[in-house]
C-alpha cells in the first residue's frame, strides 16, 4: 500500500465565502449601475420577475466579471426591484 504523506500546508480555503455575506442592496445598486452598463444600456430590474433574473444573472454576472461577494449584492438589488410576476 502506498503511504499517504502527511499534509504540510493548509488545505485551500473553500471557494465560497458567499454564505457569510449579508446582501446589501445599496452596494448592489452601485455594482449594477457600474458593471451592467458596460456592454448595453442599463436594464430595468422591473422588466423581469425574479425567476427570469436568475437565468439572466447566471450568464451576465460572469460576463461582467463581478466578484462572488458583489454577486450577492447585485442579485439582492435586482430581485428587490424585480417585477412581481
Ligand atoms: C461583457 C458584456 C456584458 C456585460 C458586462 C453585461 N451584459 Fe447583459 N448582455 C450582453 C449581451 C451581448 C446581451 C445580448 C443577449 C445575449 O447575448 O445573451 C445581453 C443581454 C442582457 C439582457 C437581456 C437578456 C434577455 O434574455 O433578454 C439583460 C436583462 C442583461 N443583459 C442584463 C445584464 C446585467 C444585469 C448585467 C450586470 C450583471 C449585464 N447584463 C452585464 C452583454 C453583457
Short mmCIF file of N, CA and C and ligand atoms in Angstrom, two decimals:
data_model
loop_
_atom_site.label_atom_id
_atom_site.label_comp_id
_atom_site.label_asym_id
_atom_site.label_seq_id
_atom_site.Cartn_x
_atom_site.Cartn_y
_atom_site.Cartn_z
N UNK A 1 0.85 -1.21 0.00
CA UNK A 1 0.00 0.00 0.00
C UNK A 1 0.87 1.25 0.00
N UNK A 2 0.53 2.24 -0.84
CA UNK A 2 1.30 3.50 -0.79
C UNK A 2 1.05 4.22 0.53
N UNK A 3 2.04 4.88 0.97
CA UNK A 3 1.88 5.66 2.20
C UNK A 3 1.37 7.06 1.84
N UNK A 4 0.33 7.46 2.49
CA UNK A 4 -0.17 8.82 2.24
C UNK A 4 0.60 9.77 3.15
N UNK A 5 1.34 10.65 2.52
CA UNK A 5 2.20 11.51 3.33
C UNK A 5 1.37 12.54 4.08
N UNK A 6 1.98 13.00 5.13
CA UNK A 6 1.24 13.95 5.96
C UNK A 6 1.19 15.32 5.29
N UNK A 7 0.10 16.00 5.50
CA UNK A 7 -0.07 17.33 4.90
C UNK A 7 0.87 18.33 5.58
N UNK A 8 1.57 19.09 4.75
CA UNK A 8 2.49 20.08 5.33
C UNK A 8 1.99 21.51 5.12
N UNK A 9 0.97 21.66 4.26
CA UNK A 9 0.42 23.01 4.07
C UNK A 9 -1.07 22.97 4.41
N UNK A 10 -1.63 24.12 4.66
CA UNK A 10 -3.05 24.18 4.96
C UNK A 10 -3.85 23.83 3.71
N UNK A 11 -5.00 23.17 3.89
CA UNK A 11 -5.85 22.92 2.73
C UNK A 11 -6.33 24.25 2.16
N UNK A 12 -6.65 24.28 0.87
CA UNK A 12 -7.13 25.54 0.30
C UNK A 12 -8.42 25.98 0.97
N UNK A 13 -8.59 27.26 1.03
CA UNK A 13 -9.83 27.80 1.60
C UNK A 13 -11.00 27.40 0.71
N UNK A 14 -12.16 27.17 1.33
CA UNK A 14 -13.32 26.84 0.50
C UNK A 14 -13.62 27.96 -0.49
N UNK A 15 -14.13 27.58 -1.65
CA UNK A 15 -14.43 28.52 -2.73
C UNK A 15 -15.37 29.64 -2.29
N UNK A 16 -16.28 29.28 -1.42
CA UNK A 16 -17.43 30.15 -1.27
C UNK A 16 -17.52 30.83 0.09
N UNK A 17 -17.10 32.09 0.16
CA UNK A 17 -17.33 32.86 1.38
C UNK A 17 -18.73 33.45 1.36
N UNK A 18 -19.46 33.12 0.29
CA UNK A 18 -20.70 33.83 0.00
C UNK A 18 -21.75 33.65 1.08
N UNK A 19 -21.77 32.49 1.71
CA UNK A 19 -22.77 32.24 2.74
C UNK A 19 -22.66 33.26 3.89
N UNK A 20 -21.45 33.80 4.08
CA UNK A 20 -21.24 34.75 5.18
C UNK A 20 -21.61 36.18 4.81
N UNK A 21 -21.88 36.40 3.54
CA UNK A 21 -22.08 37.77 3.09
C UNK A 21 -23.52 38.19 3.31
N UNK A 22 -23.68 39.33 3.97
CA UNK A 22 -25.02 39.86 4.17
C UNK A 22 -25.36 40.70 2.93
N UNK A 23 -26.43 40.32 2.21
CA UNK A 23 -26.76 41.06 1.00
C UNK A 23 -27.00 42.54 1.29
N UNK A 24 -26.40 43.39 0.50
CA UNK A 24 -26.52 44.83 0.71
C UNK A 24 -27.00 45.46 -0.60
N UNK A 25 -28.24 45.95 -0.56
CA UNK A 25 -28.87 46.46 -1.78
C UNK A 25 -28.20 47.74 -2.27
N UNK A 26 -27.68 48.53 -1.34
CA UNK A 26 -27.03 49.79 -1.73
C UNK A 26 -25.75 49.50 -2.51
N UNK A 27 -24.94 48.57 -1.99
CA UNK A 27 -23.75 48.15 -2.74
C UNK A 27 -24.18 47.53 -4.06
N UNK A 28 -25.23 46.70 -4.00
CA UNK A 28 -25.71 46.02 -5.20
C UNK A 28 -26.09 46.99 -6.30
N UNK A 29 -26.73 48.08 -5.93
CA UNK A 29 -27.13 49.06 -6.93
C UNK A 29 -25.91 49.71 -7.58
N UNK A 30 -24.90 49.96 -6.76
CA UNK A 30 -23.68 50.58 -7.30
C UNK A 30 -22.99 49.63 -8.29
N UNK A 31 -22.90 48.37 -7.91
CA UNK A 31 -22.28 47.38 -8.79
C UNK A 31 -23.08 47.26 -10.08
N UNK A 32 -24.38 47.18 -9.93
CA UNK A 32 -25.28 47.06 -11.08
C UNK A 32 -25.08 48.24 -12.03
N UNK A 33 -25.12 49.44 -11.49
CA UNK A 33 -25.00 50.65 -12.31
C UNK A 33 -23.67 50.69 -13.04
N UNK A 34 -22.61 50.31 -12.34
CA UNK A 34 -21.27 50.39 -12.95
C UNK A 34 -20.98 49.24 -13.91
N UNK A 35 -21.38 48.04 -13.53
CA UNK A 35 -20.94 46.85 -14.27
C UNK A 35 -21.91 46.40 -15.34
N UNK A 36 -23.17 46.72 -15.19
CA UNK A 36 -24.16 46.17 -16.12
C UNK A 36 -24.49 47.15 -17.23
N UNK A 37 -23.74 48.23 -17.31
CA UNK A 37 -23.95 49.19 -18.40
C UNK A 37 -22.74 49.23 -19.32
N UNK A 38 -21.84 48.24 -19.14
CA UNK A 38 -20.61 48.25 -19.93
C UNK A 38 -20.85 47.84 -21.37
N UNK A 39 -21.78 46.90 -21.57
CA UNK A 39 -21.98 46.34 -22.92
C UNK A 39 -23.30 46.76 -23.54
N UNK A 40 -24.25 47.18 -22.71
CA UNK A 40 -25.56 47.59 -23.22
C UNK A 40 -26.11 48.62 -22.25
N UNK A 41 -27.22 49.25 -22.63
CA UNK A 41 -27.85 50.18 -21.69
C UNK A 41 -28.20 49.43 -20.42
N UNK A 42 -28.21 50.15 -19.33
CA UNK A 42 -28.55 49.55 -18.05
C UNK A 42 -29.97 49.00 -18.12
N UNK A 43 -30.16 47.71 -17.86
CA UNK A 43 -31.51 47.18 -17.93
C UNK A 43 -32.34 47.63 -16.72
N UNK A 44 -33.65 47.62 -16.89
CA UNK A 44 -34.55 47.99 -15.79
C UNK A 44 -34.88 46.73 -14.99
N UNK A 45 -34.53 46.69 -13.71
CA UNK A 45 -34.81 45.49 -12.92
C UNK A 45 -36.29 45.11 -12.96
N UNK A 46 -37.18 46.10 -13.08
CA UNK A 46 -38.62 45.84 -13.06
C UNK A 46 -39.13 45.20 -14.35
N UNK A 47 -38.23 45.00 -15.31
CA UNK A 47 -38.65 44.43 -16.59
C UNK A 47 -38.90 42.93 -16.49
N UNK A 48 -38.25 42.25 -15.53
CA UNK A 48 -38.35 40.80 -15.42
C UNK A 48 -38.68 40.41 -13.99
N UNK A 49 -39.30 39.24 -13.84
CA UNK A 49 -39.52 38.74 -12.49
C UNK A 49 -38.25 38.03 -11.98
N UNK A 50 -38.26 37.64 -10.71
CA UNK A 50 -37.04 37.09 -10.10
C UNK A 50 -36.59 35.80 -10.78
N UNK A 51 -37.56 35.03 -11.25
CA UNK A 51 -37.20 33.78 -11.91
C UNK A 51 -36.42 34.04 -13.20
N UNK A 52 -36.89 34.99 -13.99
CA UNK A 52 -36.19 35.35 -15.22
C UNK A 52 -34.81 35.93 -14.89
N UNK A 53 -34.77 36.74 -13.85
CA UNK A 53 -33.49 37.33 -13.47
C UNK A 53 -32.47 36.27 -13.08
N UNK A 54 -32.93 35.21 -12.41
CA UNK A 54 -32.00 34.13 -12.06
C UNK A 54 -31.26 33.64 -13.30
N UNK A 55 -32.02 33.39 -14.34
CA UNK A 55 -31.41 32.91 -15.58
C UNK A 55 -30.50 33.95 -16.22
N UNK A 56 -30.96 35.19 -16.24
CA UNK A 56 -30.17 36.25 -16.88
C UNK A 56 -28.88 36.50 -16.09
N UNK A 57 -29.02 36.57 -14.78
CA UNK A 57 -27.82 36.88 -13.96
C UNK A 57 -26.79 35.75 -14.04
N UNK A 58 -27.26 34.54 -14.22
CA UNK A 58 -26.34 33.42 -14.33
C UNK A 58 -25.36 33.59 -15.50
N UNK A 59 -25.84 34.21 -16.55
CA UNK A 59 -24.93 34.44 -17.68
C UNK A 59 -24.26 35.81 -17.61
N UNK A 60 -24.96 36.81 -17.09
CA UNK A 60 -24.43 38.18 -17.13
C UNK A 60 -23.38 38.45 -16.06
N UNK A 61 -23.54 37.87 -14.89
CA UNK A 61 -22.59 38.14 -13.81
C UNK A 61 -21.17 37.69 -14.19
N UNK A 62 -21.01 36.48 -14.73
CA UNK A 62 -19.65 36.12 -15.18
C UNK A 62 -19.15 37.02 -16.31
N UNK A 63 -20.02 37.39 -17.21
CA UNK A 63 -19.60 38.28 -18.30
C UNK A 63 -19.11 39.61 -17.76
N UNK A 64 -19.76 40.08 -16.72
CA UNK A 64 -19.39 41.38 -16.17
C UNK A 64 -18.16 41.27 -15.25
N UNK A 65 -17.73 40.04 -14.97
CA UNK A 65 -16.56 39.87 -14.11
C UNK A 65 -16.81 40.31 -12.68
N UNK A 66 -18.03 40.12 -12.22
CA UNK A 66 -18.40 40.53 -10.86
C UNK A 66 -17.92 39.48 -9.86
N UNK A 67 -17.38 39.94 -8.73
CA UNK A 67 -16.84 39.02 -7.73
C UNK A 67 -17.95 38.24 -7.03
N UNK A 68 -17.58 37.17 -6.38
CA UNK A 68 -18.57 36.35 -5.68
C UNK A 68 -19.33 37.16 -4.63
N UNK A 69 -18.61 38.04 -3.97
CA UNK A 69 -19.24 38.85 -2.93
C UNK A 69 -20.21 39.85 -3.57
N UNK A 70 -19.76 40.54 -4.60
CA UNK A 70 -20.64 41.52 -5.24
C UNK A 70 -21.80 40.86 -5.96
N UNK A 71 -21.61 39.61 -6.33
CA UNK A 71 -22.71 38.84 -6.91
C UNK A 71 -23.90 38.77 -5.94
N UNK A 72 -23.58 38.57 -4.68
CA UNK A 72 -24.64 38.50 -3.65
C UNK A 72 -25.39 39.84 -3.59
N UNK A 73 -24.62 40.93 -3.62
CA UNK A 73 -25.23 42.25 -3.51
C UNK A 73 -26.06 42.60 -4.75
N UNK A 74 -25.48 42.36 -5.90
CA UNK A 74 -26.17 42.76 -7.12
C UNK A 74 -27.44 41.92 -7.32
N UNK A 75 -27.38 40.65 -6.95
CA UNK A 75 -28.55 39.79 -7.04
C UNK A 75 -29.65 40.30 -6.11
N UNK A 76 -29.26 40.69 -4.91
CA UNK A 76 -30.24 41.20 -3.94
C UNK A 76 -30.89 42.47 -4.46
N UNK A 77 -30.07 43.34 -5.04
CA UNK A 77 -30.61 44.61 -5.56
C UNK A 77 -31.61 44.35 -6.69
N UNK A 78 -31.20 43.53 -7.64
CA UNK A 78 -32.06 43.29 -8.80
C UNK A 78 -33.38 42.65 -8.36
N UNK A 79 -33.28 41.67 -7.47
CA UNK A 79 -34.50 40.97 -7.06
C UNK A 79 -35.41 41.84 -6.21
N UNK A 80 -34.81 42.75 -5.45
CA UNK A 80 -35.63 43.65 -4.63
C UNK A 80 -36.45 44.59 -5.52
N UNK A 81 -35.99 44.78 -6.75
CA UNK A 81 -36.67 45.70 -7.65
C UNK A 81 -37.30 45.01 -8.85
N UNK A 82 -37.33 43.68 -8.79
CA UNK A 82 -37.84 42.92 -9.93
C UNK A 82 -39.36 43.05 -10.06
N UNK A 83 -39.84 42.71 -11.22
CA UNK A 83 -41.28 42.67 -11.45
C UNK A 83 -41.90 41.59 -10.57
N UNK A 84 -43.07 41.87 -10.01
CA UNK A 84 -43.73 40.88 -9.16
C UNK A 84 -44.60 39.97 -10.03
N UNK A 85 -43.99 39.10 -10.73
CA UNK A 85 -44.57 38.09 -11.64
C UNK A 85 -45.67 38.54 -12.59
C1 LIG B 1 -19.45 41.70 -21.42
C2 LIG B 1 -20.64 42.37 -21.88
C3 LIG B 1 -21.85 42.33 -20.96
C4 LIG B 1 -21.92 42.70 -19.65
C5 LIG B 1 -20.82 43.23 -18.76
C6 LIG B 1 -23.30 42.52 -19.25
N1 LIG B 1 -24.05 42.10 -20.30
FE1 LIG B 1 -26.05 41.82 -20.33
N2 LIG B 1 -25.97 41.29 -22.28
C7 LIG B 1 -24.82 41.20 -23.04
C8 LIG B 1 -25.16 40.72 -24.37
C9 LIG B 1 -24.18 40.50 -25.50
C10 LIG B 1 -26.56 40.53 -24.38
C11 LIG B 1 -27.43 40.02 -25.55
C12 LIG B 1 -28.03 38.66 -25.21
C13 LIG B 1 -27.01 37.59 -25.03
O1 LIG B 1 -26.05 37.52 -25.81
O2 LIG B 1 -27.14 36.82 -24.07
C14 LIG B 1 -27.03 40.91 -23.06
C15 LIG B 1 -28.35 40.89 -22.68
C16 LIG B 1 -28.83 41.26 -21.44
C17 LIG B 1 -30.23 41.28 -21.06
C18 LIG B 1 -31.40 40.88 -21.94
C19 LIG B 1 -31.49 39.38 -21.65
C20 LIG B 1 -32.55 38.64 -22.30
O3 LIG B 1 -32.50 37.40 -22.06
O4 LIG B 1 -33.38 39.23 -23.00
C21 LIG B 1 -30.28 41.65 -19.76
C22 LIG B 1 -31.52 41.83 -18.90
C23 LIG B 1 -28.92 41.86 -19.32
N3 LIG B 1 -28.06 41.63 -20.36
C24 LIG B 1 -28.57 42.20 -18.04
C25 LIG B 1 -27.26 42.39 -17.59
C26 LIG B 1 -26.90 42.63 -16.23
C27 LIG B 1 -27.86 42.70 -15.07
C28 LIG B 1 -25.56 42.79 -16.20
C29 LIG B 1 -24.69 43.01 -14.97
C30 LIG B 1 -24.68 41.93 -14.01
C31 LIG B 1 -25.07 42.63 -17.57
N4 LIG B 1 -26.15 42.37 -18.37
C32 LIG B 1 -23.76 42.76 -17.97
C33 LIG B 1 -23.57 41.55 -22.64
C34 LIG B 1 -23.20 41.96 -21.36
#
